[in-house]
mmCIF file of C-alpha atoms in Angstrom:
data_model
loop_
_atom_site.group_PDB
_atom_site.id
_atom_site.type_symbol
_atom_site.label_atom_id
_atom_site.label_comp_id
_atom_site.label_asym_id
_atom_site.label_seq_id
_atom_site.Cartn_x
_atom_site.Cartn_y
_atom_site.Cartn_z
ATOM 1 C CA MET X 1 24.588 -41.724 8.230
ATOM 2 C CA GLY X 2 27.726 -39.017 9.500
ATOM 3 C CA VAL X 3 27.961 -37.695 6.695
ATOM 4 C CA LYS X 4 27.752 -33.561 6.177
ATOM 5 C CA ALA X 5 25.978 -31.955 3.711
ATOM 6 C CA ASP X 6 26.410 -29.299 1.912
ATOM 7 C CA ASN X 7 23.802 -29.177 -0.843
ATOM 8 C CA VAL X 8 20.759 -31.886 -1.298
ATOM 9 C CA ARG X 9 19.279 -32.062 -5.208
ATOM 10 C CA THR X 10 16.391 -34.589 -5.562
ATOM 11 C CA ALA X 11 15.429 -35.268 -9.435
ATOM 12 C CA ARG X 12 13.412 -37.670 -11.345
ATOM 13 C CA LYS X 13 15.030 -39.403 -13.981
ATOM 14 C CA TYR X 14 12.265 -40.753 -17.481
ATOM 15 C CA VAL X 15 13.361 -42.810 -19.613
ATOM 16 C CA ILE X 16 11.438 -42.632 -22.832
ATOM 17 C CA LEU X 17 11.150 -45.395 -24.739
ATOM 18 C CA GLY X 18 10.893 -46.143 -28.464
ATOM 19 C CA GLU X 19 11.359 -43.657 -31.488
ATOM 20 C CA ILE X 20 10.298 -40.257 -31.297
ATOM 21 C CA ASN X 21 12.413 -37.198 -32.631
ATOM 22 C CA GLN X 22 13.347 -34.386 -30.679
ATOM 23 C CA LYS X 23 9.978 -32.344 -30.482
ATOM 24 C CA GLN X 24 7.860 -34.910 -29.635
ATOM 25 C CA THR X 25 10.831 -35.992 -26.893
ATOM 26 C CA GLU X 26 10.712 -32.228 -25.739
ATOM 27 C CA LEU X 27 7.208 -32.061 -25.794
ATOM 28 C CA ILE X 28 6.854 -35.322 -23.691
ATOM 29 C CA SER X 29 9.498 -33.945 -20.896
ATOM 30 C CA LYS X 30 8.131 -30.126 -20.390
ATOM 31 C CA LYS X 31 4.323 -30.302 -21.101
ATOM 32 C CA ILE X 32 3.347 -33.866 -19.626
ATOM 33 C CA LEU X 33 6.378 -34.862 -17.054
ATOM 34 C CA ALA X 34 7.776 -31.702 -15.853
ATOM 35 C CA ASN X 35 7.014 -28.047 -15.499
ATOM 36 C CA ASP X 36 9.168 -25.663 -16.832
ATOM 37 C CA CYS X 37 7.546 -23.085 -14.396
ATOM 38 C CA ILE X 38 9.138 -24.859 -10.997
ATOM 39 C CA GLU X 39 11.651 -26.811 -12.252
ATOM 40 C CA VAL X 40 15.097 -27.603 -14.559
ATOM 41 C CA CYS X 41 14.277 -29.668 -17.089
ATOM 42 C CA VAL X 42 17.058 -31.573 -18.356
ATOM 43 C CA ILE X 43 16.967 -33.748 -21.661
ATOM 44 C CA GLY X 44 19.222 -35.850 -22.874
ATOM 45 C CA SER X 45 23.116 -37.158 -21.930
ATOM 46 C CA GLU X 46 23.178 -33.657 -19.752
ATOM 47 C CA ALA X 47 20.548 -35.997 -17.891
ATOM 48 C CA GLU X 48 23.686 -38.568 -16.397
ATOM 49 C CA PRO X 49 23.846 -39.113 -13.535
ATOM 50 C CA PRO X 50 20.458 -38.094 -12.701
ATOM 51 C CA SER X 51 20.989 -35.764 -10.451
ATOM 52 C CA PRO X 52 22.762 -33.130 -12.822
ATOM 53 C CA HIS X 53 25.974 -31.909 -10.846
ATOM 54 C CA VAL X 54 25.938 -27.748 -11.041
ATOM 55 C CA LYS X 55 27.745 -25.139 -9.108
ATOM 56 C CA SER X 56 26.645 -23.895 -5.636
ATOM 57 C CA TYR X 57 24.274 -21.466 -5.446
ATOM 58 C CA GLU X 58 25.721 -17.578 -5.200
ATOM 59 C CA LEU X 59 24.267 -14.452 -3.777
ATOM 60 C CA LYS X 60 23.604 -12.246 -7.327
ATOM 61 C CA VAL X 61 22.202 -9.424 -6.506
ATOM 62 C CA ILE X 62 21.311 -7.561 -10.188
ATOM 63 C CA HIS X 63 20.279 -4.438 -10.471
ATOM 64 C CA GLY X 64 17.264 -3.820 -13.235
ATOM 65 C CA PRO X 65 17.596 -0.997 -15.581
ATOM 66 C CA ILE X 66 13.862 1.359 -15.111
ATOM 67 C CA ARG X 67 14.222 4.751 -14.510
ATOM 68 C CA GLU X 68 15.370 5.732 -18.606
ATOM 69 C CA LEU X 69 12.557 3.178 -19.668
ATOM 70 C CA ASP X 70 10.376 4.784 -21.945
ATOM 71 C CA GLU X 71 6.291 3.539 -21.284
ATOM 72 C CA ALA X 72 7.319 0.697 -24.057
ATOM 73 C CA GLY X 73 10.259 -0.279 -22.504
ATOM 74 C CA LEU X 74 8.170 -0.058 -19.039
ATOM 75 C CA LEU X 75 6.275 -2.895 -20.846
ATOM 76 C CA LYS X 76 8.801 -4.687 -22.128
ATOM 77 C CA LEU X 77 10.591 -4.739 -18.856
ATOM 78 C CA SER X 78 6.780 -6.046 -17.125
ATOM 79 C CA LYS X 79 6.312 -8.944 -19.744
ATOM 80 C CA GLU X 80 10.146 -10.078 -19.778
ATOM 81 C CA LYS X 81 10.136 -10.387 -16.108
ATOM 82 C CA ASP X 82 6.367 -12.152 -15.813
ATOM 83 C CA LEU X 83 5.656 -9.093 -13.412
ATOM 84 C CA PHE X 84 2.404 -8.987 -15.101
ATOM 85 C CA LEU X 85 1.759 -4.904 -14.431
ATOM 86 C CA ASN X 86 0.477 -2.105 -16.718
ATOM 87 C CA VAL X 87 2.208 0.723 -17.739
ATOM 88 C CA THR X 88 1.114 3.407 -14.997
ATOM 89 C CA GLU X 89 2.111 0.867 -12.226
ATOM 90 C CA MET X 90 5.071 0.869 -13.842
ATOM 91 C CA LYS X 91 5.153 4.109 -13.924
ATOM 92 C CA THR X 92 4.596 4.751 -10.563
ATOM 93 C CA ILE X 93 7.688 2.261 -9.559
ATOM 94 C CA GLN X 94 10.111 4.254 -12.340
ATOM 95 C CA ASP X 95 8.386 7.446 -10.108
ATOM 96 C CA TYR X 96 9.719 6.097 -6.602
ATOM 97 C CA TYR X 97 13.304 4.791 -7.884
ATOM 98 C CA ARG X 98 14.041 7.924 -9.926
ATOM 99 C CA LYS X 99 13.657 9.962 -6.122
ATOM 100 C CA LEU X 100 15.920 6.666 -4.774
ATOM 101 C CA ASP X 101 18.326 8.165 -7.537
ATOM 102 C CA ARG X 102 18.786 3.997 -8.147
ATOM 103 C CA GLU X 103 17.401 0.899 -10.051
ATOM 104 C CA PRO X 104 15.983 -1.362 -8.751
ATOM 105 C CA THR X 105 16.967 -5.251 -7.647
ATOM 106 C CA ASP X 106 15.336 -8.079 -9.144
ATOM 107 C CA ILE X 107 13.846 -8.993 -6.019
ATOM 108 C CA GLU X 108 12.905 -5.593 -5.541
ATOM 109 C CA LEU X 109 10.707 -5.495 -8.462
ATOM 110 C CA GLU X 110 9.410 -9.187 -8.254
ATOM 111 C CA ALA X 111 8.788 -8.343 -4.691
ATOM 112 C CA ILE X 112 6.127 -5.363 -5.792
ATOM 113 C CA ALA X 113 4.902 -7.206 -8.373
ATOM 114 C CA GLN X 114 4.038 -10.139 -5.832
ATOM 115 C CA THR X 115 2.273 -7.284 -3.739
ATOM 116 C CA TRP X 116 0.376 -5.456 -6.514
ATOM 117 C CA SER X 117 -0.515 -8.824 -8.145
ATOM 118 C CA GLU X 118 -4.152 -9.364 -9.644
ATOM 119 C CA HIS X 119 -4.055 -12.576 -6.950
ATOM 120 C CA CYS X 120 -2.977 -10.670 -3.548
ATOM 121 C CA VAL X 121 -4.568 -6.877 -3.744
ATOM 122 C CA HIS X 122 -7.720 -8.165 -5.757
ATOM 123 C CA LYS X 123 -7.561 -4.856 -8.221
ATOM 124 C CA THR X 124 -10.493 -6.380 -10.181
ATOM 125 C CA LEU X 125 -12.777 -6.825 -7.409
ATOM 126 C CA LYS X 126 -11.601 -2.614 -5.859
ATOM 127 C CA SER X 127 -11.482 -1.261 -8.909
ATOM 128 C CA GLN X 128 -13.742 1.212 -10.555
ATOM 129 C CA VAL X 129 -15.427 0.321 -13.772
ATOM 130 C CA ASP X 130 -17.273 2.891 -15.591
ATOM 131 C CA LEU X 131 -20.180 1.542 -17.302
ATOM 132 C CA GLU X 132 -21.563 3.617 -21.283
ATOM 133 C CA MET X 133 -25.275 2.737 -20.869
ATOM 134 C CA TRP X 134 -28.173 2.884 -22.972
ATOM 135 C CA HIS X 135 -32.079 3.012 -22.730
ATOM 136 C CA GLY X 136 -34.703 2.405 -24.776
ATOM 137 C CA LEU X 137 -32.700 1.155 -27.949
ATOM 138 C CA PRO X 138 -34.070 -0.851 -30.086
ATOM 139 C CA GLY X 139 -32.809 -4.634 -28.868
ATOM 140 C CA GLY X 140 -32.983 -3.909 -25.718
ATOM 141 C CA THR X 141 -30.639 -2.612 -23.128
ATOM 142 C CA GLY X 142 -27.183 -2.302 -24.161
ATOM 143 C CA PHE X 143 -23.692 -1.430 -22.609
ATOM 144 C CA GLN X 144 -19.903 -0.112 -23.077
ATOM 145 C CA PRO X 145 -16.743 0.773 -21.285
ATOM 146 C CA VAL X 146 -15.219 3.424 -21.248
ATOM 147 C CA ASP X 147 -13.019 5.849 -20.681
ATOM 148 C CA ASN X 148 -14.703 7.834 -17.989
ATOM 149 C CA ASN X 149 -13.679 9.965 -15.239
ATOM 150 C CA SER X 150 -17.364 10.756 -14.046
ATOM 151 C CA HIS X 151 -18.317 9.593 -10.619
ATOM 152 C CA GLY X 152 -21.487 7.802 -9.020
ATOM 153 C CA GLN X 153 -22.629 6.996 -5.922
ATOM 154 C CA ASP X 154 -22.627 2.870 -4.848
ATOM 155 C CA GLY X 155 -23.169 2.027 -8.585
ATOM 156 C CA ARG X 156 -26.975 3.688 -8.405
ATOM 157 C CA ALA X 157 -28.261 5.288 -11.548
ATOM 158 C CA THR X 158 -30.796 9.111 -11.269
ATOM 159 C CA ALA X 159 -33.177 8.617 -14.187
ATOM 160 C CA ILE X 160 -32.542 8.131 -17.609
ATOM 161 C CA PRO X 161 -34.300 9.888 -20.678
ATOM 162 C CA SER X 162 -34.874 7.029 -23.424
ATOM 163 C CA HIS X 163 -32.856 6.654 -26.162
ATOM 164 C CA LYS X 164 -30.260 9.269 -24.003
ATOM 165 C CA PRO X 165 -26.399 7.360 -22.831
ATOM 166 C CA PHE X 166 -25.206 7.694 -18.952
ATOM 167 C CA ILE X 167 -22.158 7.542 -17.665
ATOM 168 C CA LEU X 168 -22.831 4.134 -14.653
ATOM 169 C CA THR X 169 -19.527 3.817 -12.328
ATOM 170 C CA ILE X 170 -19.607 0.871 -9.950
ATOM 171 C CA CYS X 171 -16.645 -0.016 -8.172
ATOM 172 C CA LEU X 172 -17.195 -4.086 -7.604
ATOM 173 C CA ARG X 173 -16.217 -4.097 -3.942
ATOM 174 C CA LYS X 174 -19.046 -2.120 -3.415
ATOM 175 C CA PRO X 175 -22.246 -4.094 -3.035
ATOM 176 C CA PHE X 176 -21.198 -7.038 -1.556
ATOM 177 C CA LEU X 177 -19.886 -5.222 0.865
ATOM 178 C CA LYS X 178 -23.396 -2.437 1.025
ATOM 179 C CA ALA X 179 -25.652 -5.482 0.817
ATOM 180 C CA THR X 180 -23.766 -6.892 4.179
ATOM 181 C CA LYS X 181 -24.115 -3.734 5.842
ATOM 182 C CA GLU X 182 -27.346 -2.589 4.581
ATOM 183 C CA LEU X 183 -29.048 -6.337 5.942
ATOM 184 C CA ASN X 184 -26.994 -5.815 9.463
ATOM 185 C CA LYS X 185 -28.198 -9.239 10.692
ATOM 186 C CA PRO X 186 -27.280 -9.375 14.325
ATOM 187 C CA TRP X 187 -25.894 -12.746 13.601
ATOM 188 C CA CYS X 188 -22.908 -11.677 11.672
ATOM 189 C CA ILE X 189 -20.484 -11.247 14.415
ATOM 190 C CA SER X 190 -17.131 -10.116 12.207
ATOM 191 C CA VAL X 191 -17.794 -9.120 8.445
ATOM 192 C CA PHE X 192 -14.759 -7.737 6.243
ATOM 193 C CA ALA X 193 -13.193 -6.885 9.573
ATOM 194 C CA ASP X 194 -10.547 -9.358 10.401
ATOM 195 C CA ASN X 195 -8.974 -12.366 9.011
ATOM 196 C CA ALA X 196 -12.212 -14.336 7.654
ATOM 197 C CA GLY X 197 -15.641 -13.092 8.440
ATOM 198 C CA VAL X 198 -17.837 -14.692 11.572
ATOM 199 C CA ILE X 199 -21.603 -15.807 12.202
ATOM 200 C CA GLU X 200 -23.303 -16.948 15.707
ATOM 201 C CA PHE X 201 -24.251 -20.344 15.428
ATOM 202 C CA ASP X 202 -25.651 -20.488 19.235
ATOM 203 C CA ASP X 203 -25.330 -18.795 22.438
ATOM 204 C CA ASP X 204 -21.813 -20.470 22.876
ATOM 205 C CA SER X 205 -20.092 -21.130 19.225
ATOM 206 C CA ALA X 206 -19.894 -19.158 16.444
ATOM 207 C CA VAL X 207 -18.836 -20.294 13.196
ATOM 208 C CA CYS X 208 -15.226 -19.169 11.114
ATOM 209 C CA PHE X 209 -16.036 -19.352 7.209
ATOM 210 C CA LYS X 210 -12.711 -18.363 4.735
ATOM 211 C CA VAL X 211 -12.797 -18.425 1.623
ATOM 212 C CA GLU X 212 -9.761 -18.804 -0.927
ATOM 213 C CA THR X 213 -8.845 -18.385 -4.784
ATOM 214 C CA HIS X 214 -6.064 -19.837 -6.222
ATOM 215 C CA ASN X 215 -5.962 -19.566 -9.952
ATOM 216 C CA HIS X 216 -3.479 -18.242 -10.820
ATOM 217 C CA PRO X 217 -1.280 -19.984 -8.578
ATOM 218 C CA SER X 218 -2.534 -22.646 -9.430
ATOM 219 C CA ALA X 219 -2.661 -22.767 -13.382
ATOM 220 C CA LEU X 220 1.519 -22.066 -12.680
ATOM 221 C CA ASP X 221 1.623 -25.164 -10.234
ATOM 222 C CA PRO X 222 -1.474 -26.752 -10.386
ATOM 223 C CA TYR X 223 -0.147 -29.361 -6.983
ATOM 224 C CA GLY X 224 1.751 -26.176 -4.785
ATOM 225 C CA GLY X 225 -1.283 -23.817 -5.901
ATOM 226 C CA ALA X 226 -3.911 -25.609 -4.564
ATOM 227 C CA ALA X 227 -2.130 -26.787 -1.496
ATOM 228 C CA THR X 228 -0.885 -22.960 -0.613
ATOM 229 C CA GLY X 229 -4.592 -22.210 -0.741
ATOM 230 C CA ILE X 230 -5.914 -25.246 1.775
ATOM 231 C CA GLY X 231 -3.156 -24.248 3.450
ATOM 232 C CA GLY X 232 -4.366 -20.807 3.500
ATOM 233 C CA VAL X 233 -8.013 -21.836 4.061
ATOM 234 C CA ILE X 234 -6.986 -22.979 7.261
ATOM 235 C CA ARG X 235 -3.983 -20.539 8.238
ATOM 236 C CA ASP X 236 -6.979 -17.721 8.252
ATOM 237 C CA PRO X 237 -9.109 -18.675 10.432
ATOM 238 C CA MET X 238 -7.104 -19.537 13.299
ATOM 239 C CA GLY X 239 -5.844 -16.269 13.427
ATOM 240 C CA THR X 240 -9.429 -14.909 13.614
ATOM 241 C CA GLY X 241 -10.251 -12.954 16.896
ATOM 242 C CA MET X 242 -8.582 -15.048 19.359
ATOM 243 C CA GLY X 243 -7.993 -18.503 17.232
ATOM 244 C CA ALA X 244 -10.866 -20.442 15.725
ATOM 245 C CA ARG X 245 -9.974 -24.042 15.406
ATOM 246 C CA PRO X 246 -10.155 -25.756 11.854
ATOM 247 C CA ILE X 247 -12.838 -28.818 11.197
ATOM 248 C CA ALA X 248 -13.590 -28.583 7.730
ATOM 249 C CA ASN X 249 -12.633 -28.360 4.278
ATOM 250 C CA THR X 250 -14.970 -27.061 1.813
ATOM 251 C CA ASP X 251 -13.609 -26.899 -2.432
ATOM 252 C CA ILE X 252 -15.458 -25.820 -5.628
ATOM 253 C CA PHE X 253 -13.263 -27.313 -8.567
ATOM 254 C CA CYS X 254 -13.658 -24.989 -11.782
ATOM 255 C CA PHE X 255 -11.963 -26.427 -14.999
ATOM 256 C CA GLY X 256 -10.711 -26.286 -18.617
ATOM 257 C CA ASP X 257 -12.012 -28.892 -20.798
ATOM 258 C CA PRO X 258 -10.243 -31.909 -19.627
ATOM 259 C CA ASN X 259 -10.128 -33.248 -23.337
ATOM 260 C CA MET X 260 -9.063 -30.339 -25.088
ATOM 261 C CA LYS X 261 -6.788 -30.881 -27.598
ATOM 262 C CA LEU X 262 -2.810 -30.014 -27.037
ATOM 263 C CA GLU X 263 -3.280 -27.825 -30.052
ATOM 264 C CA ASP X 264 -5.622 -25.792 -28.908
ATOM 265 C CA VAL X 265 -4.345 -25.123 -24.972
ATOM 266 C CA PRO X 266 -2.652 -21.413 -24.758
ATOM 267 C CA LYS X 267 0.616 -21.379 -25.652
ATOM 268 C CA GLY X 268 2.641 -20.765 -21.768
ATOM 269 C CA VAL X 269 -0.100 -22.402 -20.519
ATOM 270 C CA LEU X 270 -1.063 -26.323 -19.244
ATOM 271 C CA HIS X 271 -3.292 -28.634 -20.365
ATOM 272 C CA PRO X 272 -7.026 -29.198 -18.019
ATOM 273 C CA ARG X 273 -6.232 -31.981 -17.363
ATOM 274 C CA ARG X 274 -3.160 -31.442 -15.792
ATOM 275 C CA VAL X 275 -4.300 -28.978 -13.647
ATOM 276 C CA MET X 276 -6.798 -30.488 -12.717
ATOM 277 C CA LYS X 277 -5.233 -33.445 -11.219
ATOM 278 C CA GLY X 278 -2.433 -31.711 -9.470
ATOM 279 C CA VAL X 279 -5.725 -29.153 -8.100
ATOM 280 C CA VAL X 280 -7.130 -32.160 -6.653
ATOM 281 C CA ALA X 281 -3.274 -33.827 -5.390
ATOM 282 C CA GLY X 282 -2.815 -30.812 -3.957
ATOM 283 C CA SER X 283 -6.030 -29.581 -2.113
ATOM 284 C CA SER X 284 -6.083 -33.268 -0.656
ATOM 285 C CA ARG X 285 -2.416 -32.697 1.154
ATOM 286 C CA LEU X 286 -3.224 -30.853 3.593
ATOM 287 C CA ARG X 287 -7.022 -32.326 5.026
#
C-alpha cells in the first residue's frame, strides 16, 4: 500500500446486547471471550475505536529488590511475579545476586524461573522422594512422606522386621532409566541420549519417537500452549542424530469435567471446556 507502519496491533471487538450488569460483563469478557494471561481486555467506551490507542513500546530496565528480603519476602515476590519458585530456589537466586552486588532485572528473574520451571527441567521427575513406610500394620502397608536426608539405592529396600518403620528413598526418574538399561534391547538404538528416542524398524530404517507434555502452558494459553507442544514433538526428531523426517503425530488429551459449573473452577484457572477447545485447535495447527 506504500504506507510505512511503525506499529501494528490487532484486536477483536465484541458487542454484547441485553440487560447485563458490570459484573456479568466482566465475567463474559475475561472468562469467555478473552484470556487476560496473554491479551489486554478493554471494556466499555475505552474500547472505541476497535484498536485502542496506546503509546509505542519503550524499553524500561526494571530491577527487583531481592538481596535484603527474608524468607517470607522471597516467597511473596515469587507469588506476586508468578515465578512459582520455592524458598530454597529463591534463596539460591538471592545468594547469587549478593555475590554480584546488584539486584536482578525483571527479565533475569523471569528467565531463571522459566529455566527452573517444572515444565522445562522436570523437577518432580528428577527429584528425590523420601517415604516412611510400615510393614505388617493392620489394614495393609501404609506410607507417609517425611523430611529425611537418608539415601537409598535405586528405590530398593532391604529386609525389614514386621511392624517397624523404614525409610525408602527413590528418584522417580531412576526406575525408567533402570528398566531400559536392564532390558538392554538391541533394537533400542538411542535412549535418553538425544532429543528423541530411536528404535530399530528394519535393516534399513529406524523410528524416532518424541513425547511432549504441555500441561501448564496449555492451561495458561490452550491454543498457544498446545501448538508449541506439537511443534516440539515435530522439532525434536528433526534434531535427533542426522535428522529424522516427521511422518505422523499421535495425541492423548486429558481434561477436567467440561460440564463443570463456573463457580467450581479454581480461581485463576480457565474452564476445562475452554481449555479443551483451545488445545484441540492448537494441536491441529501444525498437522
